[in-house]
Short mmCIF file of C-alpha atoms in Angstrom, two decimals:
data_model
loop_
_atom_site.label_atom_id
_atom_site.label_comp_id
_atom_site.label_asym_id
_atom_site.label_seq_id
_atom_site.Cartn_x
_atom_site.Cartn_y
_atom_site.Cartn_z
CA UNK G 19 1.64 -19.01 13.93
CA UNK G 20 -1.38 -17.01 12.58
CA UNK G 21 0.16 -13.63 11.66
CA UNK G 22 -1.79 -10.42 12.72
CA UNK G 23 -2.04 -8.02 9.86
CA UNK G 24 -2.87 -4.41 10.30
CA UNK G 25 -6.09 -2.78 8.57
CA UNK G 26 -6.24 1.50 8.44
CA UNK G 27 -8.88 3.00 7.11
CA UNK G 28 -9.27 6.94 6.95
CA UNK G 29 -13.66 7.62 7.11
CA UNK G 30 -13.20 11.12 4.95
CA UNK G 31 -10.48 9.91 2.24
CA UNK G 32 -13.25 9.44 -0.33
CA UNK G 33 -15.15 12.79 -0.72
CA UNK G 34 -10.61 14.16 -1.97
CA UNK G 35 -10.15 16.83 0.94
CA UNK G 36 -11.20 17.51 4.11
CA UNK G 37 -11.03 21.31 3.53
CA UNK G 38 -11.31 24.40 6.08
CA UNK G 39 -12.48 27.39 5.35
CA UNK G 40 -10.39 30.92 6.96
CA UNK G 41 -14.11 33.06 8.27
CA UNK G 42 -11.86 34.51 11.15
CA UNK G 43 -15.21 36.90 11.22
CA UNK G 44 -18.17 33.76 11.84
CA UNK G 45 -17.97 34.02 16.10
CA UNK G 46 -18.40 30.51 15.47
CA UNK G 47 -15.65 29.92 13.60
CA UNK G 48 -12.59 27.45 14.67
CA UNK G 49 -9.04 27.35 13.93
CA UNK G 50 -9.43 23.22 14.44
CA UNK G 51 -9.46 20.24 12.23
CA UNK G 52 -10.24 16.46 13.13
CA UNK G 53 -8.41 13.83 10.67
CA UNK G 54 -10.22 10.79 11.25
CA UNK G 55 -8.92 7.30 11.19
CA UNK G 56 -9.50 3.69 12.14
CA UNK G 57 -7.99 0.78 12.65
CA UNK G 58 -8.47 -2.94 13.42
CA UNK G 59 -5.56 -5.72 14.16
CA UNK G 60 -6.37 -9.14 13.75
CA UNK G 61 -5.89 -10.98 15.85
CA UNK G 62 -5.25 -8.25 18.18
CA UNK G 63 -1.70 -8.06 20.06
CA UNK G 64 -1.86 -7.39 23.65
CA UNK G 65 -0.08 -4.38 23.67
CA UNK G 66 -1.41 -0.48 22.12
CA UNK G 67 0.26 -0.23 18.50
CA UNK G 68 2.33 2.75 17.48
CA UNK G 69 0.21 5.86 16.09
CA UNK G 70 2.17 7.86 13.69
CA UNK G 71 0.85 10.50 11.55
CA UNK G 72 3.20 11.87 8.33
CA UNK G 73 2.90 13.98 5.71
CA UNK G 74 3.98 14.26 2.09
CA UNK G 75 3.75 11.96 -0.89
CA UNK G 76 4.11 8.34 -0.84
CA UNK G 77 7.30 6.46 -0.81
CA UNK G 78 9.23 10.51 -0.85
CA UNK G 79 11.85 10.58 1.36
CA UNK G 80 11.38 13.89 2.54
CA UNK G 81 7.75 12.61 3.65
CA UNK G 82 7.76 14.42 7.24
CA UNK G 83 7.50 12.37 10.36
CA UNK G 84 4.52 15.41 12.72
CA UNK G 85 3.29 13.04 14.92
CA UNK G 86 4.11 9.72 16.75
CA UNK G 87 2.76 7.92 19.83
CA UNK G 88 5.29 4.86 20.01
CA UNK G 89 3.76 1.46 21.85
CA UNK G 90 5.73 2.76 24.53
CA UNK G 91 3.63 5.35 24.87
CA UNK G 92 6.64 8.04 24.18
CA UNK G 93 4.81 11.00 22.34
CA UNK G 94 6.86 12.74 19.41
CA UNK G 95 6.27 16.18 18.11
CA UNK G 96 7.47 18.05 14.95
CA UNK G 97 8.64 21.34 15.81
CA UNK G 98 6.70 22.85 13.54
CA UNK G 99 3.44 21.45 14.40
CA UNK G 100 4.82 22.13 18.38
CA UNK G 101 1.29 23.08 20.65
CA UNK G 102 -0.81 22.43 17.52
CA UNK G 103 -1.01 18.74 17.04
CA UNK G 104 -2.54 15.97 19.47
CA UNK G 105 -4.26 12.33 18.80
CA UNK G 106 -7.36 11.68 20.29
CA UNK G 107 -6.38 7.89 21.65
CA UNK G 108 -4.30 5.26 20.36
CA UNK G 109 -6.78 3.15 19.54
CA UNK G 110 -9.11 6.07 18.09
CA UNK G 111 -5.85 8.33 16.46
CA UNK G 112 -7.73 11.19 14.73
CA UNK G 113 -5.58 13.60 14.87
CA UNK G 114 -6.44 17.17 15.97
CA UNK G 115 -4.96 19.62 14.33
CA UNK G 116 -5.48 24.08 15.91
CA UNK G 117 -3.84 27.35 15.31
CA UNK G 118 -3.05 26.28 11.37
CA UNK G 119 -2.23 28.55 8.51
CA UNK G 120 -2.15 28.49 4.89
CA UNK G 121 1.08 26.47 4.61
CA UNK G 122 -0.34 23.50 6.77
CA UNK G 123 -2.10 21.61 3.89
CA UNK G 124 -1.36 18.61 2.15
CA UNK G 125 -1.91 14.65 1.68
CA UNK G 126 -1.56 13.62 5.32
CA UNK G 127 -1.11 9.86 6.75
CA UNK G 128 -2.27 7.85 9.16
CA UNK G 129 -0.48 4.99 9.70
CA UNK G 130 -0.57 1.94 11.91
CA UNK G 131 2.33 -0.21 13.69
CA UNK G 132 1.75 -3.41 15.75
CA UNK G 133 4.74 -4.21 16.99
CA UNK G 134 4.12 -7.90 18.09
CA UNK G 135 4.61 -8.51 14.26
CA UNK G 136 7.58 -7.28 13.21
CA UNK G 137 7.89 -6.75 8.70
CA UNK G 138 4.91 -5.72 6.51
CA UNK G 139 2.09 -7.62 7.68
CA UNK G 140 2.25 -5.20 11.16
CA UNK G 141 2.04 -2.12 9.48
CA UNK G 142 -0.67 -0.59 7.08
CA UNK G 143 -1.28 3.85 6.36
CA UNK G 144 -3.54 5.61 4.11
CA UNK G 145 -3.93 9.71 3.47
CA UNK G 146 -6.15 12.27 2.42
CA UNK G 147 -6.07 15.42 1.59
CA UNK G 148 -6.29 18.84 3.30
CA UNK G 149 -6.89 22.32 2.00
CA UNK G 150 -7.42 25.03 4.08
CA UNK G 151 -8.58 28.13 1.87
CA UNK G 152 -7.97 31.33 3.26
CA UNK G 153 -9.65 33.28 0.35
CA UNK G 154 -7.50 34.63 -0.50
CA UNK G 155 -4.30 32.23 -1.28
CA UNK G 156 -5.23 29.23 -2.30
CA UNK G 157 -2.60 26.27 -2.41
CA UNK G 158 -2.39 24.25 -5.76
CA UNK G 159 -5.54 22.05 -5.85
CA UNK G 160 -6.65 20.84 -9.13
CA UNK G 161 -9.78 19.28 -9.79
CA UNK G 162 -7.85 16.34 -11.05
CA UNK G 163 -6.65 14.57 -7.47
CA UNK G 164 -5.51 11.24 -7.22
CA UNK G 165 -7.00 8.85 -5.78
CA UNK G 166 -7.09 5.35 -5.56
CA UNK G 167 -9.39 2.46 -4.44
CA UNK G 168 -7.75 -1.40 -3.40
CA UNK G 169 -10.09 -3.97 -2.10
CA UNK G 170 -8.50 -4.58 0.86
CA UNK G 171 -8.70 -8.37 1.92
CA UNK G 172 -6.26 -10.26 1.98
CA UNK G 173 -4.87 -12.60 -0.91
CA UNK G 174 -4.86 -15.87 -0.25
CA UNK G 175 -3.29 -17.62 -2.88
CA UNK G 176 -1.02 -20.72 -3.65
CA UNK G 177 2.48 -21.67 -3.96
CA UNK G 178 2.93 -21.46 -7.38
CA UNK G 179 -0.85 -20.31 -7.78
CA UNK G 180 -1.40 -16.42 -9.75
CA UNK G 181 -2.40 -13.61 -7.18
CA UNK G 182 -4.87 -10.65 -8.41
CA UNK G 183 -4.57 -7.78 -6.27
CA UNK G 184 -7.92 -5.56 -7.19
CA UNK G 185 -7.05 -1.84 -7.17
CA UNK G 186 -9.15 1.33 -9.61
CA UNK G 187 -7.88 5.17 -9.38
CA UNK G 188 -8.31 8.10 -11.52
CA UNK G 189 -5.59 9.45 -13.69
CA UNK G 190 -6.60 8.07 -17.12
CA UNK G 191 -3.91 8.58 -19.97
CA UNK G 192 -1.74 10.86 -17.89
CA UNK G 193 -1.46 8.75 -15.39
CA UNK G 194 1.64 6.82 -13.86
CA UNK G 195 0.90 3.39 -11.86
CA UNK G 196 3.25 2.12 -9.72
CA UNK G 197 2.63 -1.28 -7.39
CA UNK G 198 5.08 -1.41 -4.14
CA UNK G 199 5.69 -3.99 -1.30
CA UNK G 200 6.54 -2.69 2.20
CA UNK G 201 7.58 -1.15 3.79
CA UNK G 202 11.28 -2.86 5.19
CA UNK G 203 13.15 -1.07 7.88
CA UNK G 204 17.39 -0.49 6.63
CA UNK G 205 20.27 -1.26 9.75
CA UNK G 206 20.34 2.50 10.74
CA UNK G 207 16.34 2.36 11.75
CA UNK G 208 14.55 4.05 8.54
CA UNK G 209 11.33 2.00 8.20
CA UNK G 210 9.81 3.37 5.37
CA UNK G 211 11.62 1.25 2.18
CA UNK G 212 9.46 0.18 -0.05
CA UNK G 213 10.67 -1.91 -3.70
CA UNK G 214 8.77 -0.98 -6.72
CA UNK G 215 7.98 -4.22 -8.00
CA UNK G 216 6.13 -2.56 -11.07
CA UNK G 217 6.27 0.75 -13.08
CA UNK G 218 3.78 1.74 -16.17
CA UNK G 219 4.76 4.98 -16.89
CA UNK G 220 2.49 8.14 -17.98
CA UNK G 221 1.89 8.01 -21.76
CA UNK G 222 -0.25 11.07 -22.77
CA UNK G 223 -3.35 12.74 -24.25
CA UNK G 224 -1.98 11.73 -27.76
CA UNK G 225 -1.72 7.87 -26.97
CA UNK G 226 -4.84 6.05 -27.46
CA UNK G 227 -3.95 3.87 -25.13
CA UNK G 228 -2.11 3.36 -21.41
CA UNK G 229 -1.01 -0.33 -22.71
CA UNK G 230 1.58 1.31 -24.93
CA UNK G 231 3.54 3.19 -22.01
CA UNK G 232 6.92 2.02 -20.65
CA UNK G 233 6.39 -0.75 -18.65
CA UNK G 234 9.85 -1.77 -15.63
CA UNK G 235 9.73 -4.72 -13.66
CA UNK G 236 11.30 -5.78 -10.69
CA UNK G 237 14.20 -8.09 -11.97
CA UNK G 238 12.59 -10.80 -8.73
CA UNK G 239 8.84 -10.60 -10.85
CA UNK G 240 10.07 -10.64 -14.05
CA UNK G 241 7.91 -12.05 -16.70
CA UNK G 242 5.10 -12.90 -14.14
CA UNK G 243 3.88 -9.34 -12.30
CA UNK G 244 1.50 -6.75 -15.17
CA UNK G 245 -0.92 -4.49 -14.22
CA UNK G 246 -4.16 -2.99 -15.59
CA UNK G 247 -5.31 -0.96 -18.25
CA UNK G 248 -7.99 1.99 -18.79
CA UNK G 249 -11.66 0.64 -17.89
CA UNK G 250 -13.99 0.28 -20.59
CA UNK G 251 -18.20 0.43 -20.21
CA UNK G 252 -19.71 -0.33 -23.66
CA UNK G 253 -17.15 0.34 -25.49
CA UNK G 254 -16.40 3.77 -24.36
CA UNK G 255 -12.92 4.41 -22.99
CA UNK G 256 -13.97 7.02 -19.25
CA UNK G 257 -10.58 9.00 -19.91
CA UNK G 258 -10.26 9.23 -15.66
CA UNK G 259 -10.37 5.60 -14.17
CA UNK G 260 -7.84 3.60 -14.43
CA UNK G 261 -8.11 -0.31 -13.34
CA UNK G 262 -4.57 -0.78 -11.73
CA UNK G 263 -5.03 -4.58 -11.07
CA UNK G 264 -1.76 -6.41 -10.68
CA UNK G 265 -1.32 -9.42 -11.17
CA UNK G 266 1.30 -11.87 -9.99
CA UNK G 267 1.86 -15.64 -11.17
CA UNK G 268 3.67 -17.73 -10.22
CA UNK G 269 4.02 -17.32 -6.67
CA UNK G 270 6.21 -17.86 -4.01
CA UNK G 271 6.87 -18.14 -0.77
CA UNK G 272 9.07 -14.61 -0.90
CA UNK G 273 5.97 -12.81 -2.53
CA UNK G 274 4.06 -12.72 0.81
CA UNK G 275 3.92 -9.07 2.56
CA UNK G 276 1.67 -5.75 2.00
CA UNK G 277 1.70 -4.59 -1.36
CA UNK G 278 0.79 -1.12 -2.58
CA UNK G 279 -1.12 0.36 -5.45
CA UNK G 280 -0.97 3.81 -6.56
CA UNK G 281 -0.81 6.07 -8.94
CA UNK G 282 0.53 9.80 -9.96
CA UNK G 283 -1.28 12.30 -11.94
CA UNK G 284 1.47 15.06 -14.33
CA UNK G 285 2.44 17.74 -12.09
CA UNK G 286 1.29 21.06 -13.26
CA UNK G 287 0.37 24.39 -11.92
CA UNK G 288 -2.89 22.85 -10.25
CA UNK G 289 -1.09 20.04 -8.81
CA UNK G 290 2.01 18.65 -6.92
CA UNK G 291 4.03 15.75 -5.24
CA UNK G 292 1.20 15.89 -2.39
CA UNK G 293 -1.23 14.74 -4.73
CA UNK G 294 -0.12 10.92 -4.54
CA UNK G 295 -2.09 8.25 -2.67
CA UNK G 296 -2.41 5.04 -1.73
CA UNK G 297 -3.93 1.81 -0.35
CA UNK G 298 -2.46 -1.29 0.70
CA UNK G 299 -3.13 -5.33 0.66
CA UNK G 300 -1.44 -8.44 1.39
CA UNK G 301 -0.87 -11.22 0.42
CA UNK G 302 -0.50 -14.77 2.45
CA UNK G 303 0.67 -18.38 0.94
CA UNK G 304 -1.67 -20.72 1.56
CA UNK G 305 -0.85 -23.56 3.63
CA UNK G 306 -2.11 -25.80 1.63
CA UNK G 307 -0.99 -29.30 0.59
CA UNK G 308 0.32 -29.68 -3.30
CA UNK G 309 -1.58 -32.01 -4.99
CA UNK G 310 -1.12 -33.93 -7.96
CA UNK G 311 -4.39 -33.38 -9.83
CA UNK G 312 -3.02 -32.90 -13.57
CA UNK G 313 -0.07 -34.45 -13.14
CA UNK G 314 1.52 -37.33 -14.59
CA UNK G 315 3.76 -39.79 -12.36
CA UNK G 316 6.96 -37.92 -11.24
CA UNK G 317 8.43 -36.22 -8.70
CA UNK G 318 7.79 -32.13 -7.88
CA UNK G 319 8.97 -29.68 -6.33
CA UNK G 320 7.80 -28.52 -3.20
CA UNK G 321 6.05 -24.80 -4.89
CA UNK G 322 6.02 -23.94 -0.71
CA UNK G 323 9.61 -25.57 -0.67
CA UNK G 324 12.22 -25.70 -3.15
CA UNK G 325 14.86 -28.00 -0.86
CA UNK G 326 11.64 -29.88 -0.31
CA UNK G 327 9.75 -32.72 -3.27
CA UNK G 328 7.07 -34.90 -3.32
CA UNK G 329 5.65 -37.75 -5.53
CA UNK G 330 2.88 -38.49 -7.83
CA UNK G 331 1.98 -42.07 -8.44
CA UNK G 332 -1.18 -42.46 -10.17
CA UNK G 333 -2.65 -39.53 -8.94
CA UNK G 334 -1.75 -40.25 -5.17
CA UNK G 335 0.49 -37.66 -3.76
CA UNK G 336 3.60 -39.24 -1.14
CA UNK G 337 5.41 -37.12 0.52
CA UNK G 338 6.93 -34.18 0.40
CA UNK G 339 10.40 -35.23 1.68
CA UNK G 340 14.08 -33.02 2.58
CA UNK G 341 16.28 -32.82 0.52
CA UNK G 342 20.03 -33.23 2.01
CA UNK G 343 20.86 -30.23 3.33
CA UNK G 344 21.72 -27.37 1.56
CA UNK G 345 20.53 -29.40 -1.96
CA UNK G 346 17.51 -28.30 -3.68
CA UNK G 347 14.90 -30.31 -5.66
CA UNK G 348 15.51 -30.65 -10.06
CA UNK G 349 12.45 -31.79 -11.48
CA UNK G 350 14.57 -31.61 -14.61
CA UNK G 351 16.66 -33.96 -13.46
CA UNK G 352 14.24 -35.54 -10.99
CA UNK G 353 16.87 -34.88 -8.33
CA UNK G 354 18.38 -32.98 -5.68
CA UNK G 355 21.21 -31.21 -6.48
CA UNK G 356 23.10 -27.68 -6.02
CA UNK G 357 22.47 -26.35 -9.57
CA UNK G 358 19.17 -25.09 -8.96
CA UNK G 359 17.46 -21.55 -8.35
CA UNK G 360 15.60 -21.12 -5.71
CA UNK G 361 13.54 -18.26 -4.87
#
């Protein structure tokens, strides 16, 4: 069956900040702001999705749900926003805040969940920063806000192939780079769980290039995952631009899912944890049959299912054939056995 992929876009995010100026002396002024959000779900589900607006930092356990409109029609509003928050509709999930104050500022996330497509492919979200300018109290804003831009076109790759996920961001040598996979749910119903794929720590001004930063890779992606470096143009390095591309080699069925690109600027008096952007892209396994092109005669493990194998003879492919239950194909020994790592 075809998977249904959810994609969310927040049109105003590229401007960096949505700002509301506190101007009570202006008779036309309204203490009201809208955060636009749009989404596509393809193929479209029969029922409306669940719309959730959150506030806080990406992957932060303290991130709060401020409004949730379930596919069943049930609505939840965080007590802090009672009477001052609404969503226009489940098809056009623009968030409306009224009667706000200087403490309602930071990063807001629009999440759309297709309940008919469980797992990572059915949930996407994007964020924007909101700044309430009173003229008297101004929250830390800073000139260097976190921003990433992902090519959200689904990446289709054959098993055993290489996936390249394109992401650009602001941050320069002071930024740490991370890619996550998810979200998934725990037994207690927490569906805000992300798995770290790779993380490149910030290196600071003294380092000539982020390539010297410490890189931590999840054991599941050890030897297969790598991230990009500073963007160069005509021999010049732009200090605030990063190529955050993720490359994963030897793609496996377990790698299918949604990957999130994110970067952190360092904390300072002009920045805080609200300032962490993220976008996602989906990786799908291409269902094309394996090929014997360039292979010598022999038997090979099926890259899509290690409990099967196919045979190459004279450039022709035969199979695939299944191993007995519980066994996997061992290419080195050319037999099915139980002493093969299968992911």
